[in-house]
Short mmCIF file of C-alpha atoms and ligand atoms in Angstrom, two decimals:
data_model
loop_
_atom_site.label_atom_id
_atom_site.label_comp_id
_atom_site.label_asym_id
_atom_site.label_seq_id
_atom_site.Cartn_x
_atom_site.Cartn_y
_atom_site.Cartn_z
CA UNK W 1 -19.98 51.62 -10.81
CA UNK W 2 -19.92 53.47 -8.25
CA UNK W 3 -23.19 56.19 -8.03
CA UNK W 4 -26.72 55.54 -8.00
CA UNK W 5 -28.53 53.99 -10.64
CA UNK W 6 -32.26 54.88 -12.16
CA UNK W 7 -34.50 51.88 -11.88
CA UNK W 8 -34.77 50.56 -14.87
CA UNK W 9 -36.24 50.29 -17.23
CA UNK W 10 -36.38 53.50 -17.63
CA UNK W 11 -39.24 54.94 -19.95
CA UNK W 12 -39.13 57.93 -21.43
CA UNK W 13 -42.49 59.23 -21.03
CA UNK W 14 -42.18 58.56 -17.52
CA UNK W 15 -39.39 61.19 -17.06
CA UNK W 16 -39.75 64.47 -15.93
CA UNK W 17 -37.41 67.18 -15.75
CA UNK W 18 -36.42 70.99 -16.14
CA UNK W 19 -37.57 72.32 -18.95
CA UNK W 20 -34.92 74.36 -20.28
CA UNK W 21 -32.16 71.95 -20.09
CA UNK W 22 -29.87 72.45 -22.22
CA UNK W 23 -26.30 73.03 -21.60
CA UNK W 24 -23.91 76.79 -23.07
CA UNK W 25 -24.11 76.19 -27.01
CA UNK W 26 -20.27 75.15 -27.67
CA UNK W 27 -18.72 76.89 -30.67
CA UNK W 28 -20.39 75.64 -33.86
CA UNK W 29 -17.01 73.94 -34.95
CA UNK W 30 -17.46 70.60 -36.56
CA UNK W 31 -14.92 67.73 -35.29
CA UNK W 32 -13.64 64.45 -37.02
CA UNK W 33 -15.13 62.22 -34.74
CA UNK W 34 -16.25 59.63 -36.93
CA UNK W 35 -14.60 60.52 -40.33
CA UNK W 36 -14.19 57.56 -42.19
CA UNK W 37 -13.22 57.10 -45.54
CA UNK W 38 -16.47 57.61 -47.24
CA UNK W 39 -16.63 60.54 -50.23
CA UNK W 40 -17.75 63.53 -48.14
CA UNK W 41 -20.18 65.91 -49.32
CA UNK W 42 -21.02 69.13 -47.01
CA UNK W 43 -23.52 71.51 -49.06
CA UNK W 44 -25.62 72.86 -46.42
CA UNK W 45 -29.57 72.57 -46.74
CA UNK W 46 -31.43 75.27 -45.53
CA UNK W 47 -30.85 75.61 -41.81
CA UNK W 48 -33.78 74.47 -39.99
CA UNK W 49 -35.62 77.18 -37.60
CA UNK W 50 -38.25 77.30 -34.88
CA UNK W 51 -38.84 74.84 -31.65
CA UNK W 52 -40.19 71.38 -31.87
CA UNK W 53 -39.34 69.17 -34.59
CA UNK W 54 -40.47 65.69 -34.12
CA UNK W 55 -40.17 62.43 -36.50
CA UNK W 56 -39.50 58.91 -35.40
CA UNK W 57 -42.32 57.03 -33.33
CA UNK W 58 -41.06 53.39 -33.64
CA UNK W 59 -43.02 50.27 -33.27
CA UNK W 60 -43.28 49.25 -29.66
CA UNK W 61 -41.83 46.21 -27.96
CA UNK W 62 -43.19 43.50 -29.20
CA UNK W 63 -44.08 44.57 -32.27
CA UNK W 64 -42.79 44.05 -35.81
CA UNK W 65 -40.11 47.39 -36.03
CA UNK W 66 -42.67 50.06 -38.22
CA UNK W 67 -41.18 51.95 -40.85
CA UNK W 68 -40.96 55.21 -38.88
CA UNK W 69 -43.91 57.30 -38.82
CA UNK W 70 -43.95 60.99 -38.04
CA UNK W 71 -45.71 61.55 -34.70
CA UNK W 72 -48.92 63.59 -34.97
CA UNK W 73 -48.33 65.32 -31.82
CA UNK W 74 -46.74 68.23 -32.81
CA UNK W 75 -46.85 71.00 -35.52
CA UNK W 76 -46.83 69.84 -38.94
CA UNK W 77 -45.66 72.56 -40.30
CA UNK W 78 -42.84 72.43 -38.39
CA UNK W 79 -42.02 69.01 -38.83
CA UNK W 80 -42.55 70.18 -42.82
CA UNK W 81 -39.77 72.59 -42.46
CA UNK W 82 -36.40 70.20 -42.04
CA UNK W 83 -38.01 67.81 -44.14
CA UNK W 84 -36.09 68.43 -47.35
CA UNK W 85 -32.41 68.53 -45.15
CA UNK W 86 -33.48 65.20 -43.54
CA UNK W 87 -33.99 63.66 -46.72
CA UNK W 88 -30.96 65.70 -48.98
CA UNK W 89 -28.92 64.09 -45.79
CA UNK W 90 -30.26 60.37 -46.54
CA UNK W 91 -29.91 60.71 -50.09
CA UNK W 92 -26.13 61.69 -49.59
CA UNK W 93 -25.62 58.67 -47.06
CA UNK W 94 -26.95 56.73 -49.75
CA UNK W 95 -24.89 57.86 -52.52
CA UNK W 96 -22.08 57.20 -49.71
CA UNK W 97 -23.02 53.42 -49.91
CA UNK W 98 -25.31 52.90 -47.24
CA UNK W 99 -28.07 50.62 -49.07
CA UNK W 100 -30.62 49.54 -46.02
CA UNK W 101 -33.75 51.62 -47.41
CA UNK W 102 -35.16 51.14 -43.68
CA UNK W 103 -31.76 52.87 -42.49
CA UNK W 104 -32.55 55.16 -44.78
CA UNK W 105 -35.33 55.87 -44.05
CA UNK W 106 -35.03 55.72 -40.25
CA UNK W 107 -32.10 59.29 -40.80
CA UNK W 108 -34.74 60.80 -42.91
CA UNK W 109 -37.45 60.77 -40.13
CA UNK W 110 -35.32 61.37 -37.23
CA UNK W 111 -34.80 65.45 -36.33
CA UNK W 112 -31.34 65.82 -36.18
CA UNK W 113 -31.25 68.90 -34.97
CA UNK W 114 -33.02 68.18 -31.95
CA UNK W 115 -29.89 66.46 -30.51
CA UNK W 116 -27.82 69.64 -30.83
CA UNK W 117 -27.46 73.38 -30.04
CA UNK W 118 -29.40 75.75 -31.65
CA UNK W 119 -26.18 77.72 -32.80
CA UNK W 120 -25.03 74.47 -34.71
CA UNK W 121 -28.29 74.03 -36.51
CA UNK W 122 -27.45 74.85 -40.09
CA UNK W 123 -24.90 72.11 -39.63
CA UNK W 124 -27.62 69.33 -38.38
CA UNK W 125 -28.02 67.54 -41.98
CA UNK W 126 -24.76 67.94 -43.27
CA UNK W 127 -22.04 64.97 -42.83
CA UNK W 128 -20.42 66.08 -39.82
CA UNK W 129 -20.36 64.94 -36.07
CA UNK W 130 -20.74 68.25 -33.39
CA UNK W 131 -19.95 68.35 -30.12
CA UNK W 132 -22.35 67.76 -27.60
CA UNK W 133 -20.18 68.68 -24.99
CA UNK W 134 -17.83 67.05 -21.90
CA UNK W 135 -15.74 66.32 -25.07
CA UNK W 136 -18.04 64.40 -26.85
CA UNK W 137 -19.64 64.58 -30.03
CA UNK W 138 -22.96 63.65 -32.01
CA UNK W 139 -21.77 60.95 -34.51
CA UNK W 140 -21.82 61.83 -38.19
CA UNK W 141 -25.24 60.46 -40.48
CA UNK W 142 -22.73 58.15 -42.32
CA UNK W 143 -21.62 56.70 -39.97
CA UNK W 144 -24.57 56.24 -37.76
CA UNK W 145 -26.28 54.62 -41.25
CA UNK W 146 -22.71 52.39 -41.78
CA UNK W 147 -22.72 50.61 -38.31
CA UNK W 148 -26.48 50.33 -38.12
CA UNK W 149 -26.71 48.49 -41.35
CA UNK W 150 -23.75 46.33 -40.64
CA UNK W 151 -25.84 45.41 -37.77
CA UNK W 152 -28.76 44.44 -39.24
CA UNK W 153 -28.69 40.77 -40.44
CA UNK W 154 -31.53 39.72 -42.90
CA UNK W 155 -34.27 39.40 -40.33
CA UNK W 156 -35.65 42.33 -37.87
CA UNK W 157 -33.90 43.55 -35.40
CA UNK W 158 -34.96 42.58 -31.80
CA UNK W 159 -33.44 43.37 -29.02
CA UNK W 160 -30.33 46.01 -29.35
CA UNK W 161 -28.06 47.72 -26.53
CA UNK W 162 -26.45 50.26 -27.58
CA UNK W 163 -23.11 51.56 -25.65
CA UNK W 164 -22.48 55.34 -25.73
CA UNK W 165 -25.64 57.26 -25.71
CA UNK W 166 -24.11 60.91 -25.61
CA UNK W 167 -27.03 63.04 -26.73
CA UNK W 168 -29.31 59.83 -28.24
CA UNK W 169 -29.07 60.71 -32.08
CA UNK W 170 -28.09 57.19 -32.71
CA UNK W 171 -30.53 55.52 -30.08
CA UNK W 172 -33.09 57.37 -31.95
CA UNK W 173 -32.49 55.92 -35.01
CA UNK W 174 -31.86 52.78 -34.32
CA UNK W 175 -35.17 52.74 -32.21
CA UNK W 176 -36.73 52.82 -35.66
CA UNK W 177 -34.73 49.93 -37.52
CA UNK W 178 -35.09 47.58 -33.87
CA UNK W 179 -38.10 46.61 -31.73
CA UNK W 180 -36.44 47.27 -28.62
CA UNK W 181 -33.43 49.31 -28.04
CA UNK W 182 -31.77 50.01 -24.17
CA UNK W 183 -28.71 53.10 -25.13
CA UNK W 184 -26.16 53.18 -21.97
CA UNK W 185 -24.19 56.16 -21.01
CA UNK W 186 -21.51 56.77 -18.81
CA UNK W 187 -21.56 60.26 -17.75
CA UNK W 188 -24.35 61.74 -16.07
CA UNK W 189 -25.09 64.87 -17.70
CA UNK W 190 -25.16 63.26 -21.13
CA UNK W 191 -27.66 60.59 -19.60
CA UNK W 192 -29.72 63.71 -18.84
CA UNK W 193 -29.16 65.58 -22.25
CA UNK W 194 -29.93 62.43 -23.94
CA UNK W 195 -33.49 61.92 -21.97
CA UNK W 196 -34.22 65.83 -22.43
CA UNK W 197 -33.75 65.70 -26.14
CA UNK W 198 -35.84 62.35 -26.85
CA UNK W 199 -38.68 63.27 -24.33
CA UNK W 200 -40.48 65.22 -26.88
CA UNK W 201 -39.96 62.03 -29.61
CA UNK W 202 -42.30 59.90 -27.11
CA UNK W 203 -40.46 56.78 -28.32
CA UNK W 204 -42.12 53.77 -26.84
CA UNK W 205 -39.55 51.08 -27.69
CA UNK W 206 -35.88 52.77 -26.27
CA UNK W 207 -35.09 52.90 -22.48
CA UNK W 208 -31.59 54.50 -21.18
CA UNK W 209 -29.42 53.68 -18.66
CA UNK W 210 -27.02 55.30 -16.58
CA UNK W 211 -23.81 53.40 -16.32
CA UNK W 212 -20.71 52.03 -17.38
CA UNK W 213 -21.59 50.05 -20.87
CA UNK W 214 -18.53 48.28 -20.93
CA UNK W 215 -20.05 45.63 -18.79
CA UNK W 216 -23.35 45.65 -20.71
CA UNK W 217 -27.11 45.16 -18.91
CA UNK W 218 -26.56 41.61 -17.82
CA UNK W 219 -30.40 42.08 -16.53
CA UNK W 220 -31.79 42.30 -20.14
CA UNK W 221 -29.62 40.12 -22.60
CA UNK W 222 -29.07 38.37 -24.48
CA UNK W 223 -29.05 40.82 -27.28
CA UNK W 224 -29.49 40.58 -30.89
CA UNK W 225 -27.46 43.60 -31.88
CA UNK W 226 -24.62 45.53 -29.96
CA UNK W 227 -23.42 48.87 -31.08
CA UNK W 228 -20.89 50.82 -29.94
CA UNK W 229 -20.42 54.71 -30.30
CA UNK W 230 -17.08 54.55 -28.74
CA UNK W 231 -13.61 53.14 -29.32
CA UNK W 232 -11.71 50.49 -27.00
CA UNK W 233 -8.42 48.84 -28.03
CA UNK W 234 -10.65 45.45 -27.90
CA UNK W 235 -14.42 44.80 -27.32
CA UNK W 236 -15.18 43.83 -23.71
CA UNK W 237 -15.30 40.51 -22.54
CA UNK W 238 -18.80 40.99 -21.39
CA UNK W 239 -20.57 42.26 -24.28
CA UNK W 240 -19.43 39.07 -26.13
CA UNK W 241 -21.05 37.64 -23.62
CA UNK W 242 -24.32 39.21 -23.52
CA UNK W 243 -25.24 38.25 -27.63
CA UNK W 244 -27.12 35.58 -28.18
CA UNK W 245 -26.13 33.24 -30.59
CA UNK W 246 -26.33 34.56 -34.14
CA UNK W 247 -26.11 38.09 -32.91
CA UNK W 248 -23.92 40.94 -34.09
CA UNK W 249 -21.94 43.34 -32.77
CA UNK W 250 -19.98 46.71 -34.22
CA UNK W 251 -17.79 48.50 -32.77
CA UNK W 252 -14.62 50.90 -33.53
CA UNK W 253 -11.57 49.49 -32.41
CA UNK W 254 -8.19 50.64 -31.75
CA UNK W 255 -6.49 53.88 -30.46
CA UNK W 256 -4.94 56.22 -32.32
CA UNK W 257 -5.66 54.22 -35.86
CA UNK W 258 -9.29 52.74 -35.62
CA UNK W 259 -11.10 50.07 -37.78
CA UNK W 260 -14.94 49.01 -37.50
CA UNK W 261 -14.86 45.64 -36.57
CA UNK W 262 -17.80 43.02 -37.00
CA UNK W 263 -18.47 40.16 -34.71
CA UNK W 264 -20.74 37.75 -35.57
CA UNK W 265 -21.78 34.94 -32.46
CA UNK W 266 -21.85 31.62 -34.22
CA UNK W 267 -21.97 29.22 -31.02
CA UNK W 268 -21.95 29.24 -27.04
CA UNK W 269 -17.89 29.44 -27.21
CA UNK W 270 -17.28 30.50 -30.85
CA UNK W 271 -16.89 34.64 -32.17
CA UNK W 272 -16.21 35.26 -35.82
CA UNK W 273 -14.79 38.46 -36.28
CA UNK W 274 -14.36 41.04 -39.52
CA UNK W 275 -12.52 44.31 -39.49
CA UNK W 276 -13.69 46.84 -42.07
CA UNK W 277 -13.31 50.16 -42.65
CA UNK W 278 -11.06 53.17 -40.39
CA UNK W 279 -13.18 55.23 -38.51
CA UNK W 280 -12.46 58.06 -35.68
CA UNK W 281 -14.35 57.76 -32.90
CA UNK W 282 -14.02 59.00 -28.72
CA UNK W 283 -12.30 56.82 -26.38
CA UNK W 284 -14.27 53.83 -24.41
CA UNK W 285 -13.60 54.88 -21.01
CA UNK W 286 -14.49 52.32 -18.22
CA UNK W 287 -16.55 53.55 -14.90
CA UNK W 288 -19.33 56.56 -14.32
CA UNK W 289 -18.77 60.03 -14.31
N1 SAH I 301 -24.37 57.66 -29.90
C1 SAH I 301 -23.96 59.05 -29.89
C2 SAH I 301 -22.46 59.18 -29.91
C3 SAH I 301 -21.97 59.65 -28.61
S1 SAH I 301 -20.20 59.79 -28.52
C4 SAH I 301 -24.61 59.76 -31.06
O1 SAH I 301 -25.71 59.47 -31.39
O2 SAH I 301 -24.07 60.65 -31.64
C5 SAH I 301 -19.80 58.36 -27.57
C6 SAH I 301 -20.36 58.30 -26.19
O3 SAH I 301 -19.86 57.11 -25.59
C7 SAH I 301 -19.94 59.43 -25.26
O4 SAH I 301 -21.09 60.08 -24.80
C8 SAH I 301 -19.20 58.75 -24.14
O5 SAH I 301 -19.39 59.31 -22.87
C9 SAH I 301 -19.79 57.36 -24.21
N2 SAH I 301 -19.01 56.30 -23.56
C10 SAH I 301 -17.67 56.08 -23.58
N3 SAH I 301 -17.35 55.00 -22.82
C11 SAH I 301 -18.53 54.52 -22.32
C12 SAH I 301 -18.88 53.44 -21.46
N4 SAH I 301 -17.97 52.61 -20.94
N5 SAH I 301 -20.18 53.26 -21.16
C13 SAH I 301 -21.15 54.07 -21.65
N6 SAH I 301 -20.88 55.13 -22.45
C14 SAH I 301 -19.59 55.35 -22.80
#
């Protein structure tokens, strides 16, 4: 890693920045990124319309993770008005075969639509991952819902790292399912998107980091729960590393043909390891850009 690194933690209602950050709306095309094999359903709820949309505020660290509770900071009325495409879109990842009802419930609070550009909006509920630009994309609901549940074991989730922030949909939600989530991200201007669009969600219990998640944050495991947004042809040495026993971790693997895989820490020197379903996801790319 080669550039400089924010101190960390890193929390957001510390940051500051620009206010109107955010990057040339690419074209409002949909891309495969995380098609799986799940029954797709794409009727379009009403597009959602106006400025600030706000929904998760997880518990903090330390406590037990909340059900998510709508901040009361901003407008309710506008928080009102993508309420019935936030919860259409968790009924559909439902019927999809996500069962977790605090998964669920976690993609109907979240604003979707705050992680992407305004001219993809009336595509923010429906099954689909968008790009966020530098080639990336916002990962589909499904999906999102899929790996977080396969995460979850029977008791809370503590302490999460999650590799591949890109715009910080998926931090988001999982900051409402875990009592402390850290979301790493390799390029810069993503790391920025990412902190612009959850700034206005206040959410106590995430901090992100700029860097190259492939070796993991070393300074805060173990973890209970790794996630990654982004495939590698194998999971890195160090991220096995960094769970603590009992702990965890999805992650697409492969290249051109890509399977979730599950790997569950059962002692100091011993993995277990599932693979499930295919899945499409973006490459995991080592360094910082
Ligand atoms: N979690 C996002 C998905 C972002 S796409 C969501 O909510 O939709 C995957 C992201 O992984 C990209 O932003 C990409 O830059 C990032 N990535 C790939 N390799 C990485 C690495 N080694 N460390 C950190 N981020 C990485």
């Amino acid at each position: 890693m080669s550039e400089k690194r924010s101190t960390f933690p890193l929390p957001l209602s510390s940051v500051t920045g620009p206010a109107g950050r955010k990057p040339a709306a690419p074209a409002p095309v949909a891309t495969p990124q995380t098609a799986t094999q799940n029954a797709r359903s794409n009727s379009q709820p009403p597009a959602p319309r106006g400025p600030a949309y706000v929904g998760a505020a997880p518990g903090g660290p330390g406590k037990a993770p909340a059900q998510p509770q709508p901040q009361q900071t901003l407008a309710r009325s506008d928080q009102m008005a993508t309420e019935a495409p936030r919860r259409a879109m968790a009924a559909r990842v439902a019927r999809q075969g996500v069962k977790d009802g605090q998964v669920l419930a976690a993609l109907e609070t979240v604003p979707r639509h705050l992680f992407i550009e305004q001219a993809m909006y009336a595509q923010a509920y429906t099954d689909v991952s968008l790009p966020i630009g530098h080639n990336q994309t916002i990962s589909q609901p499904y999906i999102v819902g899929r790996m977080i549940e396969l995460l979850k074991g029977r008791g809370p989730l503590r302490r999460v790292l999650e590799i591949g922030t890109g715009c910080g949909y998926q931090a988001a939600v999982l900051s409402c399912v875990a009592q402390e989530v850290y979301s790493i991200e390799r390029i810069k201007p993503l790391h920025e998107l990412a902190k612009s669009n959850l700034r206005p969600l206040r959410i106590a219990n995430l901090r992100l980091q700029y860097g190259d998640g492939m070796l993991g944050l070393s300074q805060v495991a173990p973890f209970d729960g790794i996630i990654l947004a982004a495939a590698g042809l194998e999971v890195p040495r160090a991220l096995l590393e960094q769970m603590a026993i009992g702990a965890r971790l999805v992650a697409p693997v492969g290249a051109q043909v890509q399977h979730l895989q599950r790997i569950i820490r059962t002692g100091t020197s011993e993995w277990t390891s599932e693979t499930l379903e295919s899945c499409h996801f973006v490459p995991l790319r080592p360094g910082t850009v």
